[in-house]
Every structure is written in structure tokens, then in C-alpha cells.
Coordinates of C-alpha atoms in Angstrom, one line a residue:
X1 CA 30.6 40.2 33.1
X2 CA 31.1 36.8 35.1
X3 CA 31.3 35.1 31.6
X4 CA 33.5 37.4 30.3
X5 CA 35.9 37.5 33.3
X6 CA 36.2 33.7 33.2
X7 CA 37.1 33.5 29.6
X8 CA 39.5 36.0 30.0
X9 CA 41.1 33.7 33.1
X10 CA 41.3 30.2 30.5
X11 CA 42.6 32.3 27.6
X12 CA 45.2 33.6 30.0
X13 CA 46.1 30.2 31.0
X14 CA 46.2 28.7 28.2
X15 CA 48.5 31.5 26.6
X16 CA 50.8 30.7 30.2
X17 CA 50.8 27.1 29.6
X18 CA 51.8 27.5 25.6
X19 CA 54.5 29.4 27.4
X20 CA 56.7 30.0 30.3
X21 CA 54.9 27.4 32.2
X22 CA 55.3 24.6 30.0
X23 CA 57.7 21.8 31.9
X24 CA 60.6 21.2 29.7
X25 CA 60.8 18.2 27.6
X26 CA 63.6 15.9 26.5
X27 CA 63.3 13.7 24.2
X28 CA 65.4 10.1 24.1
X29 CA 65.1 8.5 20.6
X30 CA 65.1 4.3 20.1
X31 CA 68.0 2.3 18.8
X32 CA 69.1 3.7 15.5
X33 CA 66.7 6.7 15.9
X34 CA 69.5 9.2 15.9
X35 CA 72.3 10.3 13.2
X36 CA 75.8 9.2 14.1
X37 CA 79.1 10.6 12.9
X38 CA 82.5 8.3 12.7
X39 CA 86.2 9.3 11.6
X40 CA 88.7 6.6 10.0
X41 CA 92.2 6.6 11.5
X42 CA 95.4 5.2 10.1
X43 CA 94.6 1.5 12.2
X44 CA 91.5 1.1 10.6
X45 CA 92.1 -2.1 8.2
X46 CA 89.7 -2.1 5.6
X47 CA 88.5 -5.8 4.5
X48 CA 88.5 -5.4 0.5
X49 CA 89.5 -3.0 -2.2
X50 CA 85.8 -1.6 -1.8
X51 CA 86.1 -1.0 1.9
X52 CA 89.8 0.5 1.2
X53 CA 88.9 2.8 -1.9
X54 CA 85.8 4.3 0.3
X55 CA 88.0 4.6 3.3
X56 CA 90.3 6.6 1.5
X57 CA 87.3 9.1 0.0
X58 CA 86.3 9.2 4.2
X59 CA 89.7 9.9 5.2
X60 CA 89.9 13.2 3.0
X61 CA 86.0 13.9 4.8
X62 CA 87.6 13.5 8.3
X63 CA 83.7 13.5 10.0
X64 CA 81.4 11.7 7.9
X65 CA 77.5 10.2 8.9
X66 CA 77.7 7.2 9.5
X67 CA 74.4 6.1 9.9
X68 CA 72.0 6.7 8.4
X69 CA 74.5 6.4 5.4
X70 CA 72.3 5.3 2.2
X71 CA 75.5 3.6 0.7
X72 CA 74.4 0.5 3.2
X73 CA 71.7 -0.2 0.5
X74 CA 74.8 -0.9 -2.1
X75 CA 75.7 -4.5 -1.6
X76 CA 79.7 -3.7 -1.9
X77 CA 79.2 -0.8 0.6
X78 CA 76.9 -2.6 3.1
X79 CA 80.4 -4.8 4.1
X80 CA 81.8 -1.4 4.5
X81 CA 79.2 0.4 6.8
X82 CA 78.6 -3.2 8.7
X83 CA 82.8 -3.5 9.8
X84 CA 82.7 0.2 10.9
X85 CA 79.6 -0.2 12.9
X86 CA 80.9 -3.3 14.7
X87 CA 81.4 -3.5 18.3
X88 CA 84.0 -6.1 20.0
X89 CA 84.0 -7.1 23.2
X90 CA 87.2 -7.0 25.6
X91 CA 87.0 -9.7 28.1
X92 CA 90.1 -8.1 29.7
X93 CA 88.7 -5.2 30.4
X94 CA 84.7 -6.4 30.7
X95 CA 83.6 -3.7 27.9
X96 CA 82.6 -2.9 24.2
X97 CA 84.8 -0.9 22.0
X98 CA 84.9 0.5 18.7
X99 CA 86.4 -1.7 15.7
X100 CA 90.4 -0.5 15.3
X101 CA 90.3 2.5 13.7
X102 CA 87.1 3.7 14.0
X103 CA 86.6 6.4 16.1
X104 CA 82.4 7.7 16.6
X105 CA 80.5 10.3 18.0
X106 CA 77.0 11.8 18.3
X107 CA 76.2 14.8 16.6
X108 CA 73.8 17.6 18.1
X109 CA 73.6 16.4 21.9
X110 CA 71.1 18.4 23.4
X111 CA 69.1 19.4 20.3
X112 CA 66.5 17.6 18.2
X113 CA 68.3 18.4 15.3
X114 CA 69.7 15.0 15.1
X115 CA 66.5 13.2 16.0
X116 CA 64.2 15.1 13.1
X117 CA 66.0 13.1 9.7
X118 CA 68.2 10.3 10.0
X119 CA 69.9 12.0 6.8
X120 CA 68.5 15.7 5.7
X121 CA 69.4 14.9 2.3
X122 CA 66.5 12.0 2.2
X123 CA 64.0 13.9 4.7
X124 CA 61.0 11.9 2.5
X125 CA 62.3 8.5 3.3
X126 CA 63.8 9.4 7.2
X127 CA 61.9 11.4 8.8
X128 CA 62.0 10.0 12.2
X129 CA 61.3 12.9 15.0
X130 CA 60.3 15.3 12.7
X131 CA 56.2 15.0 12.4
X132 CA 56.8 14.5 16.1
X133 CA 58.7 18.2 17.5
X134 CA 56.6 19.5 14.9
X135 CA 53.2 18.7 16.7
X136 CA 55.0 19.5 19.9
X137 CA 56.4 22.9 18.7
X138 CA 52.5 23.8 17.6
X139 CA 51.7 23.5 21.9
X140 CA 54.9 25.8 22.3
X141 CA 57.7 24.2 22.3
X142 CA 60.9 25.6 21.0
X143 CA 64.3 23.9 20.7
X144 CA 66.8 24.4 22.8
X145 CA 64.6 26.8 25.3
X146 CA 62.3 24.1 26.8
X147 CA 62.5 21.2 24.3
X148 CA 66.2 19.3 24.0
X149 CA 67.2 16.0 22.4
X150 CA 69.3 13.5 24.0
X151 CA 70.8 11.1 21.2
X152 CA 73.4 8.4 21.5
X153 CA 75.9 5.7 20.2
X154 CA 73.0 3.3 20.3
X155 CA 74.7 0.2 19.4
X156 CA 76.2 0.6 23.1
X157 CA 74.1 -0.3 25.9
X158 CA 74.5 -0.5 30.1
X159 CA 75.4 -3.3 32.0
X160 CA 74.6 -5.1 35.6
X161 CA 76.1 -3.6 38.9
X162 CA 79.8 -4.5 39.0
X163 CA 80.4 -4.3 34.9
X164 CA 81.9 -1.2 33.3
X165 CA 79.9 0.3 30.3
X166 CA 82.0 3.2 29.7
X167 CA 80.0 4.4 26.7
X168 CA 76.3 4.0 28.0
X169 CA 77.3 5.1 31.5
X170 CA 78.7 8.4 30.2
X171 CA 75.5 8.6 28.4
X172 CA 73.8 8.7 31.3
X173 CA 75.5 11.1 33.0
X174 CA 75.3 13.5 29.9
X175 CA 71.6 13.0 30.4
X176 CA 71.3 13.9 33.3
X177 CA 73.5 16.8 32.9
X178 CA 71.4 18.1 30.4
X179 CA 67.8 17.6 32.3
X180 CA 69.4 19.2 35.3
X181 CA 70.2 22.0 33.2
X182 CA 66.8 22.1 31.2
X183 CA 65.0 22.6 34.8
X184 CA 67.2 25.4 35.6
X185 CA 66.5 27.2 32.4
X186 CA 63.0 27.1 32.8
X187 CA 62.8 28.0 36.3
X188 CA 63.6 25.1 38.2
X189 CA 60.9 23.2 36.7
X190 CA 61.1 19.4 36.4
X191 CA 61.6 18.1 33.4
X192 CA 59.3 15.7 31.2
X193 CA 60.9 12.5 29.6
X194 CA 59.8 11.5 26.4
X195 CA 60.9 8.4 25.1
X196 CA 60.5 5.8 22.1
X197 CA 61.6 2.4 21.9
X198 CA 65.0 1.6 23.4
X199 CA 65.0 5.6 24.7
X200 CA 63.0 4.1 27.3
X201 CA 64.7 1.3 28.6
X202 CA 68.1 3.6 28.6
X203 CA 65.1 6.4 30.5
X204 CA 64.2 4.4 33.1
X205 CA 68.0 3.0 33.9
X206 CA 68.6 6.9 34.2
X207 CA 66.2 6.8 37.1
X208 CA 66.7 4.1 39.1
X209 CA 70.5 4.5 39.2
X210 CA 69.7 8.1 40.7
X211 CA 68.5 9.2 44.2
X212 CA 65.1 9.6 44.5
X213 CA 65.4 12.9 46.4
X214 CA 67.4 13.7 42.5
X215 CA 64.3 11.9 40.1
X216 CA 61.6 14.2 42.6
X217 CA 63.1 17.2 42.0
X218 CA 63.9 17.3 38.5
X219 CA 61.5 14.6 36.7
X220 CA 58.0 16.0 36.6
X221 CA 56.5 12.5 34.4
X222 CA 58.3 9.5 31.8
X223 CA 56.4 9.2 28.7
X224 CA 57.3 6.1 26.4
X225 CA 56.2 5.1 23.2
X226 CA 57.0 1.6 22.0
X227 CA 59.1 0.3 25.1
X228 CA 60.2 -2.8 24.7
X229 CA 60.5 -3.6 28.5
X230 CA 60.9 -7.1 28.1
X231 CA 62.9 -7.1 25.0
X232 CA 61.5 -9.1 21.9
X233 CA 61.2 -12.2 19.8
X234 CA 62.3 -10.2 16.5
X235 CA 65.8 -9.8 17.9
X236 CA 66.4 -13.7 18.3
X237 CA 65.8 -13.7 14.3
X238 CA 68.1 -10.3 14.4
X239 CA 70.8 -12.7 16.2
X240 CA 69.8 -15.8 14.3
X241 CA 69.5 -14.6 10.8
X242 CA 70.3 -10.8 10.5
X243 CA 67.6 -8.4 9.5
X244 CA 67.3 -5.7 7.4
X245 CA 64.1 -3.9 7.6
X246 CA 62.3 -5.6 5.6
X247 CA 64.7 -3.9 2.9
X248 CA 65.0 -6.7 -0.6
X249 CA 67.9 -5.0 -1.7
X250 CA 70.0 -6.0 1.7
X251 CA 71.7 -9.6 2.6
X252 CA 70.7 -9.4 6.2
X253 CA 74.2 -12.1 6.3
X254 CA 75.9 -9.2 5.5
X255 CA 75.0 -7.0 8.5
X256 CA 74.4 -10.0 10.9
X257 CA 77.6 -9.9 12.2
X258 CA 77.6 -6.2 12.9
X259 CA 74.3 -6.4 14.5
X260 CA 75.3 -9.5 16.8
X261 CA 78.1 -7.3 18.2
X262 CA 75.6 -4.5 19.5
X263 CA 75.6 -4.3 22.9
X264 CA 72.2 -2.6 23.0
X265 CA 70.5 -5.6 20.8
X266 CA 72.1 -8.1 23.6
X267 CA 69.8 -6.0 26.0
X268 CA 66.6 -6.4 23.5
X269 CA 66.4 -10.4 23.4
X270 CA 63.7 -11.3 25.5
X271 CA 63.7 -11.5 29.2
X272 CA 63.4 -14.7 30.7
X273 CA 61.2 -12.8 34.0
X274 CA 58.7 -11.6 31.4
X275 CA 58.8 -14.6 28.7
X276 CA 59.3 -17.7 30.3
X277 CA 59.5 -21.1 29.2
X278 CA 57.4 -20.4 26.2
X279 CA 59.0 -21.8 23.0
X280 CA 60.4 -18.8 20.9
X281 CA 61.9 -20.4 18.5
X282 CA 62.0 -24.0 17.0
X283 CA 64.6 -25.5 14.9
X284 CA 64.4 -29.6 14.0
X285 CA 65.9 -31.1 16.9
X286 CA 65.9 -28.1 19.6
X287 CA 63.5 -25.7 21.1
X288 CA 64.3 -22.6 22.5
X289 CA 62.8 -20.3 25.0
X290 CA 64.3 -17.2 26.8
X291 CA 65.6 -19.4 29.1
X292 CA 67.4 -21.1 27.0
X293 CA 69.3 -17.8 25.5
X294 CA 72.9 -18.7 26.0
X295 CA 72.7 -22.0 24.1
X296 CA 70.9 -20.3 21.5
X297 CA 73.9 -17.7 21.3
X298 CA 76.2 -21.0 21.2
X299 CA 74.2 -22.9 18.5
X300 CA 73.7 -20.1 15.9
X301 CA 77.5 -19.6 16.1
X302 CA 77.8 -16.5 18.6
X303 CA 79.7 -17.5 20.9
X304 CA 81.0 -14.5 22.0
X305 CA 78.2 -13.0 22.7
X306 CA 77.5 -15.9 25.7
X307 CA 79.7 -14.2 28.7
X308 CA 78.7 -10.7 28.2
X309 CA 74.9 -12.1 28.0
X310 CA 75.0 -13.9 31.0
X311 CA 77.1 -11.2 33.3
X312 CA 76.1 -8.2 32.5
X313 CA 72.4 -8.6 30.6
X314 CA 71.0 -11.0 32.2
X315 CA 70.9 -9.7 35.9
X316 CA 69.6 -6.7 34.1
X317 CA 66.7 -7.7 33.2
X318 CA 65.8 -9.8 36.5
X319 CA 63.5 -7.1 37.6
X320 CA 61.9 -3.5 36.3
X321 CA 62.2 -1.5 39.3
X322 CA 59.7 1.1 40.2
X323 CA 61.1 4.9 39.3
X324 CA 59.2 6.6 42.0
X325 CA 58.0 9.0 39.3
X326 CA 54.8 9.0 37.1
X327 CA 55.2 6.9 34.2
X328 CA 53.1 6.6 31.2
X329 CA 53.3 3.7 28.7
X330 CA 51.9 4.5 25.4
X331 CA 51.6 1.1 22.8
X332 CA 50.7 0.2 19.3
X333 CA 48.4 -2.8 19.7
X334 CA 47.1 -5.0 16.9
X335 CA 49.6 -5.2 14.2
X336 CA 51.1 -8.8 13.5
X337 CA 54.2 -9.3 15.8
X338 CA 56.5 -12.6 15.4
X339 CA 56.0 -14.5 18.4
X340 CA 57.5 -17.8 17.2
X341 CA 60.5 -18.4 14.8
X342 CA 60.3 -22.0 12.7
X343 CA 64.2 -22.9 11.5
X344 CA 64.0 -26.3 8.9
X345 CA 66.9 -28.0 7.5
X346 CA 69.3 -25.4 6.3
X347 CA 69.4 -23.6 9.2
X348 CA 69.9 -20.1 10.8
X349 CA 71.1 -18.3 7.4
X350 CA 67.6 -18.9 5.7
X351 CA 64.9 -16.5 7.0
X352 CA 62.4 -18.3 9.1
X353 CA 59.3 -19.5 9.2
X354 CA 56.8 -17.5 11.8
X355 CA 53.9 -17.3 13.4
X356 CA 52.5 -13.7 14.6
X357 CA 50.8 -12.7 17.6
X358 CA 49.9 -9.2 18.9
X359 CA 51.9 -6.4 19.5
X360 CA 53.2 -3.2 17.5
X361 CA 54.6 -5.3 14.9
X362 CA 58.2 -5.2 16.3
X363 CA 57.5 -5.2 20.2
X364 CA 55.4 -8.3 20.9
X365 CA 52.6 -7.5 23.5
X366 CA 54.0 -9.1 26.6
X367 CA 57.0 -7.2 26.6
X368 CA 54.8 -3.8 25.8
X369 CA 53.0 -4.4 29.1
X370 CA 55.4 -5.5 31.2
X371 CA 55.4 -2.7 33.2
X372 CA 51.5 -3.2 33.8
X373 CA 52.3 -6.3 34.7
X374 CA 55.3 -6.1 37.2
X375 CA 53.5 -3.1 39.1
X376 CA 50.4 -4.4 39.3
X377 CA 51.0 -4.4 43.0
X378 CA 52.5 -1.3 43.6
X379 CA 50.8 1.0 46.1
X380 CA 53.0 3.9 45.3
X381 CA 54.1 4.0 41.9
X382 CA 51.4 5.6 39.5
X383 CA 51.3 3.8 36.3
X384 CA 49.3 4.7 32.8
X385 CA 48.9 2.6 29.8
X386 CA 47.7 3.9 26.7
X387 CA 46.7 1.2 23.9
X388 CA 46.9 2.6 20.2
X389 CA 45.0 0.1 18.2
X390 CA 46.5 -0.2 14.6
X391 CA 49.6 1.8 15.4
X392 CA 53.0 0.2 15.0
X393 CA 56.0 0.7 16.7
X394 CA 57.5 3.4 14.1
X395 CA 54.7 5.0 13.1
X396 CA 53.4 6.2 16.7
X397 CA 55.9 9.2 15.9
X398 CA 53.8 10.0 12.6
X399 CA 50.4 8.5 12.9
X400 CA 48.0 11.4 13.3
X401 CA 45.7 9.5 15.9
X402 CA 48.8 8.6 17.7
X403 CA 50.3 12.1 17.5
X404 CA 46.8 13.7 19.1
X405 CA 47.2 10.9 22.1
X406 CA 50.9 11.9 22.8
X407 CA 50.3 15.7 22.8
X408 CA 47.0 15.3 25.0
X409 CA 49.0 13.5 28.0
X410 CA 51.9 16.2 27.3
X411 CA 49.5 19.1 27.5
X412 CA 47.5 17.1 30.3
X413 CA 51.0 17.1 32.3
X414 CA 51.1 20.6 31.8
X415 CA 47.9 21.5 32.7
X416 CA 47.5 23.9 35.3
X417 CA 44.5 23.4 37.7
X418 CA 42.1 25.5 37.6
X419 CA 40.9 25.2 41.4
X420 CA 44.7 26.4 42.2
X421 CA 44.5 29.7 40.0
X422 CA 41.6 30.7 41.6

């Protein structure tokens, strides 16, 4: 009778945790990992007879997806999606704006409905969330009841102390709008973070620019997958050369430009703390390493990029401070990640040359473990670090082996203990 009484007791918890006593869950998706929406307005000057013939079909639209928009694969379209994408920063004002004319937003705040397919009509090819809420719905989660989505205008980022960031801050105070109200919805319980690439960076700026008695009461752990902490050696050949996903079809000149004028990507070039005098890059008469960064902005012709860099990114990155929360860091390890960029002759608008060290393939593994690295002497913050050999940094949201390791430290969050139901 013993026997039977105790299985009864785990089948009842286990029922109980696939239920009301799960913690809720948001989800923050990487840079580009959500659908965006945009509107054309009268001021909006296209730049060819392309550009102005499609603006004129968008204009009858009113709303239309902007990204993932599979016209950017069409060479006389990709000029059209990159000058409607582009930021520009305003020195008067110290902040990043829309091009004229182009007015954005971001569909299905608060749902994973945006994060699932980057467009529904290609679910094959951009599936990005999807395998993902699936595995989690299986353990009982259900959207919008204890499992939300927290997308955003990615190409903005946050700044330093002192610097507006209108969009990025409103972001944040969206987010925690919505985790506030997750808790309270599910009983007061705090709220689980789950994060994947840039989500993360964006997660843990949510935390540390919040009271601690605040991140206590309503953040119960911060899961990330494929944090770039550190940012990476991939986005200096982003910034030097364009890139396009490995995409044939795509002149990554073409989208250069638009990707240069992301304020997020500014954020991902790597961190001088983390990095240091290493060479990253290597062109015939000049080295660079992350210290180096604002002449490297200067010499591949980006000038504009050098005073936001240095004011508001760069004191930024100085140091990752300690959430006061339990945080754990789940990696792809093993795949070849460029770690050096070799420019010859004709310069920064040929591809590179490069030699590959470890990391997820986009993520290189310094940055990954930064965060082991920076605590290491913390007596108070509780850090775990998961290592997924042969995962990259996309495919920890669909690898099966991947998928089992993220839903075991969700449920193992959730886990009630025993010894306290007895």
C-alpha cells in the first residue's frame, strides 16, 4: 500500500507541475529572430524606380512584414528592404531613428506568435521558435497563460548611463511590464527568462537596470542559449564586408550599409574586456584587435559609426554585472567559428580570408563563456554552464539533443521538492 501511496504522490506532482505550478516563461528571441512590420509615409524617398514602384504596391498595403520579407533575396528588391531597414543616427539628439518615412513596429508583443516563423507563408525554411514552444508546450505550457513572447525592433539596441535609447529603453520597460504581469497571472509566481542570442544581452540589461528587491520577486532563473556576452569576431566582417547568411544569391555590399547602421550590431563587435589585444583582423599594413575598434570603424569607411561606438557601446561593455539571480548559460561548442579575418589587396569589399577557432559557429568561445569567466569569483551569484558539443548557434532551438537539455533545466526549475511535499 506504501508503494502505491507513493506513486500516487509523484503522479500527483508531476500532473501539478505540468500545470498550475509551472513558473511562467518568457521568451526573448536574438537579433532578427522576430517578424517585424513597417508602413511607408509620404516622406519616404525611394532610391530608384524599383524602390518607388514597390513603395507604391506597400502604400496601398498600409502594414506590411518587413522582415522576414523573401523579396530581399531579389537583387532589385534587396536595395529596397536594406534603405527601409536603415537606422541613422542623430548626434543632436544622441539617438537612432528610423530612415524618413519609415515608420516600424513589432507585431504580437506578448505572444510567441511572432517568434514561431519569421514568415508563415515559408514555415519550411523559417521556422525559428517553433520546434522550440512546441517542446515546451508538450511539459504544459500554453501561450498566453504561462508562456509569453517578448519580441522587438532588433536593429535598436541600449546605450551607456547618460545616452538616450528611446527605442531599446521602451523595450525594456515593455518587458518588464509583461513579466510583472505574467507573475500575477499565475499566482504571483516569478517568472523564468528564456533567452537566445542577443535576447540575452537585452535579458540581462533588463536586470541590472532594476532593483534587486524587483529581479527577487518576480525572476525565479535566466536561461540563455547562444549569448554572445562578449560580442563576436563575425560582426567585424558584418561591418567590414557585409554578410548575408551565407546566402549566394545576396551582395552582402548591398545590405552592408543597412547593417552598419544597426545599433544592436554596434553592441555585438567584440569587447575589448573579454578580447583583448588579440589580433582580429589583419589587412596588409594594419592589425586590428578590439581595441583598436574605432579606427577600424574609420578605415573601412564608417565613420559614423565611431562617436556612438565610443559613448554609448563602449562603456557598456566595460563590465557584465552580476544579476543577483540564477543564471544558466547554455552553448554550442565545437563548430568552426571565425576567429581571425585576413583582408589582401582589394580591400574590405572582397570577403576575407579566415581562420576558425571554436565556438557555435557564429559566437566564438571566449565570448560564450564570458560570463564563466567574469564570475569566477563571485561568492553569491550562482552560475551554470551547459556545453552542447556539435550544436551551433541557430540550431540549439531545433536540435533534438539540444531541445532535451533546455527542457530538462526548465522542468528542473520547476521541480518541486519532494522532501517539501512531504
Amino acid at each position: 500500500m506504501r508503494v502505491v501511496a507513493f506513486m500516487a504522490l509523484l503522479l500527483s506532482m508531476c500532473l501539478s507541475v505540468r500545470g498550475s505550478e509551472l513558473h511562467p516563461l518568457v521568451l526573448i528571441p536574438g537579433s532578427g529572430g522576430n517578424q517585424l512590420e513597417a508602413r511607408l509615409t509620404e516622406a519616404y524617398k525611394p532610391s530608384s524606380l524599383v524602390c518607388c514602384l514597390s513603395a507604391v504596391e506597400r502604400r496601398i498595403e498600409g502594414w506590411f512584414r518587413l522582415w522576414f520579407d523573401p523579396t530581399v533575396l531579389v537583387a532589385p528588391l534587396t536595395r529596397c528592404f536594406a534603405e527601409r531597414m536603415t537606422l541613422y543616427y542623430h548626434g543632436d539628439i544622441d539617438d537612432y531613428r528610423n530612415a524618413p518615412g519609415v515608420e516600424t513596429r513589432v507585431p504580437y508583443f506578448g505572444s510567441t506568435q511572432g517568434l514561431l516563423y519569421l514568415d508563415p507563408n515559408l514555415k519550411f525554411i523559417t521556422n525559428y521558435m517553433a520546434t522550440l514552444v512546441d517542446s515546451l508546450e508538450e511539459i504544459g505550457y500554453e501561450d498566453g497563460h504561462n508562456l509569453f513572447g517578448a519580441p522587438y525592433d532588433f536593429r535598436y539596441g541600449l546605450a551607456s548611463e547618460g545616452h538616450p535609447s528611446q527605442v531599446g529603453t521602451q523595450y525594456l520597460q515593455d518587458l518588464r511590464q509583461l513579466i510583472e504581469a505574467a507573475s500575477a497571472a499565475n499566482g504571483g509566481k516569478p517568472v523564468i527568462l528564456l533567452s537566445h542570442s542577443l535576447g540575452g544581452l537585452f535579458a540581462l540589461q533588463l536586470l541590472v537596470r532594476n532593483p534587486l528587491t524587483w529581479r527577487r520577486k518576480y525572476i525565479k532563473h535566466l536561461v540563455t542559449l547562444s549569448a554572445p556576452w562578449a560580442g563576436t569576431v563575425q560582426e567585424m566582417l558584418t561591418f567590414a564586408s557585409g554578410y548575408t547568411l551565407g546566402i549566394p544569391i545576396v551582395d552582402p555590399l548591398l545590405v552592408r550599409g543597412e547593417q552598419r547602421s544597426s545599433e544592436s550590431n554596434l553592441w555585438l563587435l567584440p569587447s575589448p574586456t573579454v578580447f583583448g589585444n588579440k589580433p582580429l583582423v589583419m589587412a596588409p599594413n594594419k592589425t586590428y584587435s578590439a581595441y583598436d575598434m574605432p579606427q577600424f570603424l574609420k578605415d573601412i569607411g564608417y565613420n559614423e559609426g565611431v562617436i556612438p561606438y565610443n559613448t554609448r557601446i563602449l562603456p557598456m561593455t566595460d563590465r557584465l554585472m552580476e544579476p543577483g539571480v540564477p543564471v544558466t548559460c547554455m552553448v554550442g561548442i565545437g563548430i568552426e567559428t571565425p576567429e581571425v579575418l585576413f583582408y589582401g589587396t582589394e580591400g574590405f569589399d572582397v570577403q576575407p580570408e579566415m581562420v576558425y577557432g571554436d565556438g557555435d559557429g557564429t559566437v566564438n568561445m571566449i565570448s560564450l563563456l564570458a560570463l564563466e569567466s567574469e564570475w569566477a569569483d563571485s561568492a553569491s551569484q550562482v552560475l551554470k554552464v551547459i556545453k552542447l558539443p556539435g550544436v551551433s548557434h541557430t540550431s540549439i532551438l531545433k536540435d533534438g539533443a539540444a531541445l532535451k537539455e533546455i527542457i530538462g533545466e526548465i522542468r528542473g526549475i520547476n521541480s518541486v521538492s519532494l522532501s517539501s511535499v512531504l
